[in-house]
mmCIF file of C-alpha atoms in Angstrom:
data_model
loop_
_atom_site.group_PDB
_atom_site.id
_atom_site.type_symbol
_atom_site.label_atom_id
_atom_site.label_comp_id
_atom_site.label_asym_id
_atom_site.label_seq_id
_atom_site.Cartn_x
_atom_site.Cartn_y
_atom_site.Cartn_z
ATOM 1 C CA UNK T 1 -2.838 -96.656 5.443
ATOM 2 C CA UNK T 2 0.503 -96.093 4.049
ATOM 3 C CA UNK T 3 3.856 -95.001 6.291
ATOM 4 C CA UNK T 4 6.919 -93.947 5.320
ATOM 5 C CA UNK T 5 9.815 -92.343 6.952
ATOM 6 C CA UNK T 6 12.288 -89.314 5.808
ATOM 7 C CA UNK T 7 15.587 -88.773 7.430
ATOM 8 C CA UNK T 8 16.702 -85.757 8.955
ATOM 9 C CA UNK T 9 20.081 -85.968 8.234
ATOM 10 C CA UNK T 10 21.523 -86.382 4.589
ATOM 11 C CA UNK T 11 24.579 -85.906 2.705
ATOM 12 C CA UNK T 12 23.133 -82.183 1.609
ATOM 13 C CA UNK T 13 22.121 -82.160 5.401
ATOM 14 C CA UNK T 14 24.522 -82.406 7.987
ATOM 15 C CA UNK T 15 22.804 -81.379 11.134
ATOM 16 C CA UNK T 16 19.918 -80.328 12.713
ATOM 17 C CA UNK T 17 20.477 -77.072 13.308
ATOM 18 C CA UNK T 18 20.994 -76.882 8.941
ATOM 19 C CA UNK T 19 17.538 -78.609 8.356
ATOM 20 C CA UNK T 20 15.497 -76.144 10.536
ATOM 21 C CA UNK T 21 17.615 -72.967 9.363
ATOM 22 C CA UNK T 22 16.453 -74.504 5.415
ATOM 23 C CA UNK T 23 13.419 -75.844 5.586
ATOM 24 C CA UNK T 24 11.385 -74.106 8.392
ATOM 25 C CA UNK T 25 8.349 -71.703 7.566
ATOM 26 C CA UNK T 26 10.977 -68.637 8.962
ATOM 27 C CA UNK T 27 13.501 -69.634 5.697
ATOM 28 C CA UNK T 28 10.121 -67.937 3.508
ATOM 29 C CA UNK T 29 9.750 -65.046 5.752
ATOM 30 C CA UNK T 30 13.288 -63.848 5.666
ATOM 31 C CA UNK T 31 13.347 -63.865 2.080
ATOM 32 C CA UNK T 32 14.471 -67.085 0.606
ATOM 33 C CA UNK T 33 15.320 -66.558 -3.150
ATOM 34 C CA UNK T 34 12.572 -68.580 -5.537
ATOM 35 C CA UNK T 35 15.761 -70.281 -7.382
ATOM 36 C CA UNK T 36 16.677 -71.394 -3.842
ATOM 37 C CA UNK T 37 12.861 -72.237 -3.373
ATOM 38 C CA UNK T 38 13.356 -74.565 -6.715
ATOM 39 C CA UNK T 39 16.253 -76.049 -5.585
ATOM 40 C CA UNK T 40 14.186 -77.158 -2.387
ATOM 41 C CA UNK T 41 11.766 -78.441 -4.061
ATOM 42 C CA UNK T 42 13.991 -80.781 -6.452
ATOM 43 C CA UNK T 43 15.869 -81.732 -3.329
ATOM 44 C CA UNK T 44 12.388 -82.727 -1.582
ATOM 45 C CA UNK T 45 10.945 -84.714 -4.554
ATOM 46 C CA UNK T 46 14.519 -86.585 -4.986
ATOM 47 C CA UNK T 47 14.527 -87.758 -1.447
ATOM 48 C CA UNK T 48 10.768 -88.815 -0.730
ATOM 49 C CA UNK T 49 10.809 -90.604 -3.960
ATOM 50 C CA UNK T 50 14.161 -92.255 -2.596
ATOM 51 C CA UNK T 51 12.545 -93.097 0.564
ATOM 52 C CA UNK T 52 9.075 -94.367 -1.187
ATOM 53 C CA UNK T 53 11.261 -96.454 -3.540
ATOM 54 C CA UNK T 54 12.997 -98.417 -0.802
ATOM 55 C CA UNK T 55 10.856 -98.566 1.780
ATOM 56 C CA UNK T 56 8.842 -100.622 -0.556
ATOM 57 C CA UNK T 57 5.795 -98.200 -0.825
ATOM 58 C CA UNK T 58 3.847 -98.599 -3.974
ATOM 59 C CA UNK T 59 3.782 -96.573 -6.760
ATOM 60 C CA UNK T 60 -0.581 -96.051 -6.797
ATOM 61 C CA UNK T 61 -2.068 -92.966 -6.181
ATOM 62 C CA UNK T 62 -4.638 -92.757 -3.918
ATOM 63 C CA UNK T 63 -7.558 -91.652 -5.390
ATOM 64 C CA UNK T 64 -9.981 -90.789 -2.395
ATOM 65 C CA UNK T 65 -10.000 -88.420 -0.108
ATOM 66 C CA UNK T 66 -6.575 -88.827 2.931
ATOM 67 C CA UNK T 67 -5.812 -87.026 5.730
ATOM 68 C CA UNK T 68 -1.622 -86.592 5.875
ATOM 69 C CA UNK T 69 -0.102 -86.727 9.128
ATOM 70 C CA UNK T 70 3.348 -85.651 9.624
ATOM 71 C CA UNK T 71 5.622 -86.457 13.474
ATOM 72 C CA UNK T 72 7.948 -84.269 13.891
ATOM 73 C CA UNK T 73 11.332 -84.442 15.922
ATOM 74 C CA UNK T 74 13.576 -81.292 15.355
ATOM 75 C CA UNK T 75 13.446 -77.684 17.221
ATOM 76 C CA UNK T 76 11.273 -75.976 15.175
ATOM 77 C CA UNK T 77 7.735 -75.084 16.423
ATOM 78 C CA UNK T 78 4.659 -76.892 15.302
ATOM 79 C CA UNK T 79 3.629 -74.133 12.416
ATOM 80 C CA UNK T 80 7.313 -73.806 10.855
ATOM 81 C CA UNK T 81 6.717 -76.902 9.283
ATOM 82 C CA UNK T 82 4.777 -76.207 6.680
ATOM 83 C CA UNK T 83 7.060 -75.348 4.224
ATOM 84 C CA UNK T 84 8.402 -78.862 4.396
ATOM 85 C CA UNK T 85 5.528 -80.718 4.824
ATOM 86 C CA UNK T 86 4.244 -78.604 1.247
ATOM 87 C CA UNK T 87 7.043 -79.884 -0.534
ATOM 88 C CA UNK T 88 7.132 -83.884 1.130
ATOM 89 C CA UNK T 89 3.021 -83.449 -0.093
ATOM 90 C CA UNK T 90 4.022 -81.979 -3.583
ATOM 91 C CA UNK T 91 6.419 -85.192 -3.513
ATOM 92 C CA UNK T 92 3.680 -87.545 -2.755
ATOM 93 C CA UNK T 93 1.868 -86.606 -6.033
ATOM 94 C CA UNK T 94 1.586 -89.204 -8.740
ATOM 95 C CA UNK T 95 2.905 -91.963 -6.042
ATOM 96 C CA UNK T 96 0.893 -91.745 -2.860
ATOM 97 C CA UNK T 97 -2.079 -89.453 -3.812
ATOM 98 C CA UNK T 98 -3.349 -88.365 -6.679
ATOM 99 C CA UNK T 99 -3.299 -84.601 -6.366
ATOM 100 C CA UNK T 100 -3.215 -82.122 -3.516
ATOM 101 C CA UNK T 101 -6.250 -80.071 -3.937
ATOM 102 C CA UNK T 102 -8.694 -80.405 -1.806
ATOM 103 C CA UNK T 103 -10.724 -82.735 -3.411
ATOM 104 C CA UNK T 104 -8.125 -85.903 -2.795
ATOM 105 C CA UNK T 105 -6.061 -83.778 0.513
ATOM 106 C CA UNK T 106 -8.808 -83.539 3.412
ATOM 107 C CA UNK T 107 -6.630 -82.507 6.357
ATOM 108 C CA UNK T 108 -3.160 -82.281 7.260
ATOM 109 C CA UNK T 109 -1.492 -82.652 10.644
ATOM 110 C CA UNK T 110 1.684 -81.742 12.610
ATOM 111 C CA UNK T 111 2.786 -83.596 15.304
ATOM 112 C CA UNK T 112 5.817 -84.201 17.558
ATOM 113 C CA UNK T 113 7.094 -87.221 18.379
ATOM 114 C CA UNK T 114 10.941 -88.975 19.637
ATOM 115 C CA UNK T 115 11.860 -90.739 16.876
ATOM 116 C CA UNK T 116 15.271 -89.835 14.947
ATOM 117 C CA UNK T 117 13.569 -88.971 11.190
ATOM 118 C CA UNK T 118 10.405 -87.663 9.698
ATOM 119 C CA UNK T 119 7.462 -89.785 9.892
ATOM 120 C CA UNK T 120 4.611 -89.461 7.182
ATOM 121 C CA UNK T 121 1.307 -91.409 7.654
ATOM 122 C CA UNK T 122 -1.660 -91.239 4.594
ATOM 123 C CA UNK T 123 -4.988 -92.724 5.636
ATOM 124 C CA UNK T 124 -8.063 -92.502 3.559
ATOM 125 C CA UNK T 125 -10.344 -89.824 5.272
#
């Protein structure tokens, strides 16, 4: 099992209220530009590659089959998280697992929980 956590709150992102307006499914749906979309993206792999680094998380892909589980703790609703969780995954790539097709990602879940950050738990599936 590997755990790692993601904070909410960086100097790009000031408050909660910015992070759910970005990141949440509804950003997609009203239209978000795909240079925007890149920009996401970079921002996303710079971060979870920040937080892998020094939380001490080693640098070997998995190379069976996980189940990702994400805990959430913001004001979005369970479903408008996948647009973050699909770039945290993309992220993951080349670190934590080896790919995310199918063959190596077996399920992903959402779920809520109190703590102050993102929470992001691979176990073999």
């Amino acid at each position: 099992m590997i755990r790692f956590t993601i904070p909410y709150i960086t100097p790009q992102i000031r408050t909660m209220k910015q992070f759910c307006r970005l990141f949440g499914l509804n950003a997609i749906y009203a239209g978000k530009h795909w240079a925007q979309r890149k920009k996401d993206a970079e921002y996303w792999h710079l971060i979870v590659t920040n937080c892998l680094s020094c939380q001490n998380v080693p640098h070997k892909p998995n190379v069976k089959p996980v189940t990702i589980t994400f805990w959430w703790n913001d004001r979005m609703d369970c479903s408008n998280h996948a647009y973050a969780a699909k770039m945290i995954e993309d992220a993951m790539k080349g670190w934590v697992i080896k790919d995310d097709s199918r063959r190596y990602v077996k399920e992903i879940r959402h779920k809520f929980y109190d703590g102050d950050c993102i929470a992001v738990e691979v176990n073999e599936a």
